PDB file of C-alpha atoms in Angstrom:
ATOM      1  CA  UNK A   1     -16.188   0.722   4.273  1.00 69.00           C
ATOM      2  CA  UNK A   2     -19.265  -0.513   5.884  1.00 83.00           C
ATOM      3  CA  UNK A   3     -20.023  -4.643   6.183  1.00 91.00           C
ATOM      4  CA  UNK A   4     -22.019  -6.033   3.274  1.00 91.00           C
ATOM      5  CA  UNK A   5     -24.147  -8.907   2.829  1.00 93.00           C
ATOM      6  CA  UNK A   6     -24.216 -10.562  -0.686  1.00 95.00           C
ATOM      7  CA  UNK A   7     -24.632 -14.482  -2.013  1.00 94.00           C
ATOM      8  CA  UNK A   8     -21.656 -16.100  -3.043  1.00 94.00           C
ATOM      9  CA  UNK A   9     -21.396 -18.767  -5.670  1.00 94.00           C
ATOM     10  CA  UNK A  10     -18.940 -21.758  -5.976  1.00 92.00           C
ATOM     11  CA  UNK A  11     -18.980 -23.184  -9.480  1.00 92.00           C
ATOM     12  CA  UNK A  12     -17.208 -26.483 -11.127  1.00 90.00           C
ATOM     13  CA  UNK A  13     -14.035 -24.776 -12.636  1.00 92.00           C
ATOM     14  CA  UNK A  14     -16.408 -22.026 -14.718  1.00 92.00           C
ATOM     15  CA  UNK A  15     -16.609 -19.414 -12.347  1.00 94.00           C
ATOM     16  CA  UNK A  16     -14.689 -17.066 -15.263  1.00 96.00           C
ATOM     17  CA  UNK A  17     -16.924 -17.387 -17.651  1.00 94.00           C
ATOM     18  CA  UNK A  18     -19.943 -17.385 -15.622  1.00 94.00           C
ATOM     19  CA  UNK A  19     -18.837 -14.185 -13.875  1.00 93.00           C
ATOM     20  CA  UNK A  20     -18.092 -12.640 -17.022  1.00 95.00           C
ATOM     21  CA  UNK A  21     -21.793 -13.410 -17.913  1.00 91.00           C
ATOM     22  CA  UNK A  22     -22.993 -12.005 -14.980  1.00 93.00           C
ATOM     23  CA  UNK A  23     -21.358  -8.823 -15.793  1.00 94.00           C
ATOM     24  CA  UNK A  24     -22.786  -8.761 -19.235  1.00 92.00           C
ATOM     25  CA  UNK A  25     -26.109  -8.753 -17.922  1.00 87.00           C
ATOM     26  CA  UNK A  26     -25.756  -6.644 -14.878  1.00 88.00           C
ATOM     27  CA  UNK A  27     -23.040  -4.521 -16.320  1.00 93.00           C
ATOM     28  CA  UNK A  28     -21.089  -2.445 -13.489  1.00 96.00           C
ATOM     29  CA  UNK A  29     -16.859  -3.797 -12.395  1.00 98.00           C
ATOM     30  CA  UNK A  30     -15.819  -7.434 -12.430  1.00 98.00           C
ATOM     31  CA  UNK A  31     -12.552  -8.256 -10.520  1.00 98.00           C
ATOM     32  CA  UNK A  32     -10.962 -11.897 -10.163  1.00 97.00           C
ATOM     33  CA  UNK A  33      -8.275 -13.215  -8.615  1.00 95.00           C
ATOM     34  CA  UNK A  34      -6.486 -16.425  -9.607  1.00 93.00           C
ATOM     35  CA  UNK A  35      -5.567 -19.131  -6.960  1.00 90.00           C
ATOM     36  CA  UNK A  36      -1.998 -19.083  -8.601  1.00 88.00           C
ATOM     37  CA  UNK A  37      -1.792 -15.177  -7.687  1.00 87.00           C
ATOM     38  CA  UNK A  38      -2.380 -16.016  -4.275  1.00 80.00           C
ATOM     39  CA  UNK A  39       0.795 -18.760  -4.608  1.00 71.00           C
ATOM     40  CA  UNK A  40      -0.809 -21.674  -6.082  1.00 60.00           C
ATOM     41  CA  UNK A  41       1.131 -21.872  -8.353  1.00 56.00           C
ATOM     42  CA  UNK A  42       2.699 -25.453  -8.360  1.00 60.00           C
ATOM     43  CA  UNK A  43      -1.487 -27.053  -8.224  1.00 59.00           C
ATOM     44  CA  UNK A  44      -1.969 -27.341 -12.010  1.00 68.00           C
ATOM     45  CA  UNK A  45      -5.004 -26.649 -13.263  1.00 77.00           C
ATOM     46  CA  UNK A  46      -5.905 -24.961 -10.065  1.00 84.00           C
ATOM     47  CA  UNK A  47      -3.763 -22.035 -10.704  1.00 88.00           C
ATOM     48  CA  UNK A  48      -5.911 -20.250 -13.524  1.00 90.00           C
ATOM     49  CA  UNK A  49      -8.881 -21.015 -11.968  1.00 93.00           C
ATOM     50  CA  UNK A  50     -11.017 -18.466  -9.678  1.00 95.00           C
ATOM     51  CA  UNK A  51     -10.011 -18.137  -5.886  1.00 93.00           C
ATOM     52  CA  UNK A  52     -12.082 -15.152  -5.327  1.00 95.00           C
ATOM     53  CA  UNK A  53     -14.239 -12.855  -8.121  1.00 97.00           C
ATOM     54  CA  UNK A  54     -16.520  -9.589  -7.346  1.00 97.00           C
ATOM     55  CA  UNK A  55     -18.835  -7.990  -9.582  1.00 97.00           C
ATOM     56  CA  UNK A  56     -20.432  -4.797  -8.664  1.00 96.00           C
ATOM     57  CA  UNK A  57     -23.065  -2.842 -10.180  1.00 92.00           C
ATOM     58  CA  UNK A  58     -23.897   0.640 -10.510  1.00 91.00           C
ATOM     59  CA  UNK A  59     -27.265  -0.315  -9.625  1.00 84.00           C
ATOM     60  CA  UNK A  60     -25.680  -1.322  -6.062  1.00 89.00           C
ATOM     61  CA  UNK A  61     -25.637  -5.271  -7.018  1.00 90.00           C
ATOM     62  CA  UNK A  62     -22.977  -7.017  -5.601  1.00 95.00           C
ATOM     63  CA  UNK A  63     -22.319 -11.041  -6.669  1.00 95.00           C
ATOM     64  CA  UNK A  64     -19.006 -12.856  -5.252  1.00 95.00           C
ATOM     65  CA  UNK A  65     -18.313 -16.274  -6.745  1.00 94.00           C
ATOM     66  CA  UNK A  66     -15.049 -18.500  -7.164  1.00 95.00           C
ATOM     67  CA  UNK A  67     -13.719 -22.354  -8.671  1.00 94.00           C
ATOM     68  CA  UNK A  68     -15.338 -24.907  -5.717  1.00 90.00           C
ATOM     69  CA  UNK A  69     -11.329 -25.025  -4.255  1.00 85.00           C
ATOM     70  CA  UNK A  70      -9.347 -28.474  -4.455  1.00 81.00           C
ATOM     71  CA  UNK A  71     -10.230 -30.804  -1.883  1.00 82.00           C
ATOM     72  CA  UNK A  72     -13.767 -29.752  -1.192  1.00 85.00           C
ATOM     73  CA  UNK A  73     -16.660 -31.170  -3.250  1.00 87.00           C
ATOM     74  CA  UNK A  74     -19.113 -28.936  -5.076  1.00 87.00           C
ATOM     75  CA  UNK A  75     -22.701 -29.566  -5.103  1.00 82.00           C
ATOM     76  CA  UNK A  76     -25.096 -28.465  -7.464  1.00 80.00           C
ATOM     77  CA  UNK A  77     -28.190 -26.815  -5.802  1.00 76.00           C
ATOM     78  CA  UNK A  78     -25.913 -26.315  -2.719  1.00 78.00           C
ATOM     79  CA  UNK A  79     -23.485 -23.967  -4.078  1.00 87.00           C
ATOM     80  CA  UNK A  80     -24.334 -20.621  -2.762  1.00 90.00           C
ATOM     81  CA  UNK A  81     -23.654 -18.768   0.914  1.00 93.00           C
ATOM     82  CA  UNK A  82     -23.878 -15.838   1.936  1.00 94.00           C
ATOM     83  CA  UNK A  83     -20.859 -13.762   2.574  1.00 94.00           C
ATOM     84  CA  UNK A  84     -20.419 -10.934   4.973  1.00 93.00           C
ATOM     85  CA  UNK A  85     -17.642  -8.421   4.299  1.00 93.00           C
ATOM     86  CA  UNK A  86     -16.220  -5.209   5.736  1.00 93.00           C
ATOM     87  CA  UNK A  87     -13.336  -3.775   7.892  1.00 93.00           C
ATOM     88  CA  UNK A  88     -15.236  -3.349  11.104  1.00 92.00           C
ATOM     89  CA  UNK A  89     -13.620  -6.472  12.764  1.00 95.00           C
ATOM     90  CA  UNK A  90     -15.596  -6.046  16.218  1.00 93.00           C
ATOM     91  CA  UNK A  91     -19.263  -6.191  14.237  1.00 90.00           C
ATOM     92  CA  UNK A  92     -18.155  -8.915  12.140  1.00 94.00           C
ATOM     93  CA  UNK A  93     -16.259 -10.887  15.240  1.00 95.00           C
ATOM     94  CA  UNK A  94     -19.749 -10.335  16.513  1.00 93.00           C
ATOM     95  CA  UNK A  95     -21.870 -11.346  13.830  1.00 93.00           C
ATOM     96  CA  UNK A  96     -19.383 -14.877  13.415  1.00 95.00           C
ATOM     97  CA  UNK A  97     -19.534 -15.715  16.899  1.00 95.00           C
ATOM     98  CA  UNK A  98     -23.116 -15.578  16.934  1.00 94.00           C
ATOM     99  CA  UNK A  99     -23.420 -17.807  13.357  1.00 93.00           C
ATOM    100  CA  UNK A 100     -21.284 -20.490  14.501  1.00 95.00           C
ATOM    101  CA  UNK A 101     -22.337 -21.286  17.430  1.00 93.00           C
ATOM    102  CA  UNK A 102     -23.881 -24.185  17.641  1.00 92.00           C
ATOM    103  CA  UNK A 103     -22.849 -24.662  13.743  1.00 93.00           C
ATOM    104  CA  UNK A 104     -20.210 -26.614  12.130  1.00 96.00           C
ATOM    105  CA  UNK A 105     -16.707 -24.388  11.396  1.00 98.00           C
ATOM    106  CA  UNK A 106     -15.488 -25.420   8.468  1.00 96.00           C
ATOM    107  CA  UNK A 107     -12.538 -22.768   8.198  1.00 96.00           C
ATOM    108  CA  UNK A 108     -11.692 -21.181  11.495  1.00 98.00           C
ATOM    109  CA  UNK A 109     -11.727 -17.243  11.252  1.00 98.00           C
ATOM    110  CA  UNK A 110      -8.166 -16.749  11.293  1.00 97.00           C
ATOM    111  CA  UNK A 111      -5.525 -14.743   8.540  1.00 96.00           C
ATOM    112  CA  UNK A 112      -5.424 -15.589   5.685  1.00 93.00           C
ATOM    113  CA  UNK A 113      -2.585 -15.824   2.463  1.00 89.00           C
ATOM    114  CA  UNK A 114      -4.166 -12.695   1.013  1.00 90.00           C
ATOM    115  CA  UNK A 115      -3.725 -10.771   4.197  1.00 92.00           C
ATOM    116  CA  UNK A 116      -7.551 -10.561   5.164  1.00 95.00           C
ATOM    117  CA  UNK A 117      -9.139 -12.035   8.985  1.00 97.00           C
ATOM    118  CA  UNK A 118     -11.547 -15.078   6.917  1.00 97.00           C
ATOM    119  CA  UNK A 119     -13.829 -18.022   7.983  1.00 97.00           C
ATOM    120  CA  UNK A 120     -16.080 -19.926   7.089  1.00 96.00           C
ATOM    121  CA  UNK A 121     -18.969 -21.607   8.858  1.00 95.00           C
ATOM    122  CA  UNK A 122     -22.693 -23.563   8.506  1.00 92.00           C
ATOM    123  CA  UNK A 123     -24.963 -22.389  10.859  1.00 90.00           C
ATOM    124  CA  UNK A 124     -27.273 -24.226  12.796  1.00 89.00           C
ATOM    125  CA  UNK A 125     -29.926 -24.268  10.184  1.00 82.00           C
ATOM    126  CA  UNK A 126     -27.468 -25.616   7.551  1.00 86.00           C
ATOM    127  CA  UNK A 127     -26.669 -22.312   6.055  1.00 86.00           C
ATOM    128  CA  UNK A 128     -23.042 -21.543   4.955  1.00 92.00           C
ATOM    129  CA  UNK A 129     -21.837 -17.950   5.793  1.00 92.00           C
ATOM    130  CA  UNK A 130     -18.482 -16.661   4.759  1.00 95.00           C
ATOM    131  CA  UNK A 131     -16.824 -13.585   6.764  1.00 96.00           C
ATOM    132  CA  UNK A 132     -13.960 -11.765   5.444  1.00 96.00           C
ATOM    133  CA  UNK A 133     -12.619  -8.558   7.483  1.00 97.00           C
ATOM    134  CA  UNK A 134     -10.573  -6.376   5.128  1.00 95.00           C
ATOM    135  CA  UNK A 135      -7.504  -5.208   7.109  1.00 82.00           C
ATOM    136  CA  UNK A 136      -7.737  -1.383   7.201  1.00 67.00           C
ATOM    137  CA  UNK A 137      -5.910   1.045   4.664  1.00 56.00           C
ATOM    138  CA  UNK A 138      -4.199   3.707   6.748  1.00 48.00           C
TER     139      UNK A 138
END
């Protein structure tokens, strides 16, 4: 898989619905995950909402989005990054190094509990970039 650049949206516990609107419009293959199916189970509410949703389109549209998770605040007009994606770990390493520095790290790029390399950082011009580096299928 080569890396790919798309916006990603945090909503206010809606991110179902609005996905599935999305994908009315823009047609193409909606996927979601759950927090609770990534063993969130004992957070409540928090469980059925969206940790992680990807709609792509057979006109080559792709649109991430997920529930603002607990703890961090969600902020109308500021809701969408950009996310970069892929399984070649030294261009991505590369392309994170170079976006945080001199940024704010906000989730250090590091393993994560659905087996994926994932951080998250603001730039220096107040941007919010997400990088995810898919371990590879052998």
């Amino acid at each position: 898989m080569s890396s790919r650049l798309n916006p990603y949206i945090s909503f206010n516990g809606d991110a179902r619905q609005a996905m599935e609107f999305y994908k009315e419009i823009f047609g193409g293959t909606l996927t979601m995950n759950t927090f609770g199916a990534f063993g969130e189970k004992e957070a409540g509410d928090v469980a059925d909402k969206i940790m992680h949703s990807m709609l792509e389109t057979d006109s080559g549209f792709t649109l991430m989005g997920a529930d603002t998770p607990p703890g961090m605040e969600h902020k109308p007009g500021n809701n969408i990054s950009v996310s970069l994606s892929g399984d070649d770990a030294g261009e991505l390493r590369g392309y994170w190094d170079k976006l945080s520095a001199g940024g704010t790290v906000s989730v250090p790029l590091d393993k994560q509990m659905w087996g994926d390399v994932f951080g998250m950082c603001t730039d220096r011009f107040g941007i919010t970039w997400l990088v995810n580096i898919s371990e590879q299928q052998t």
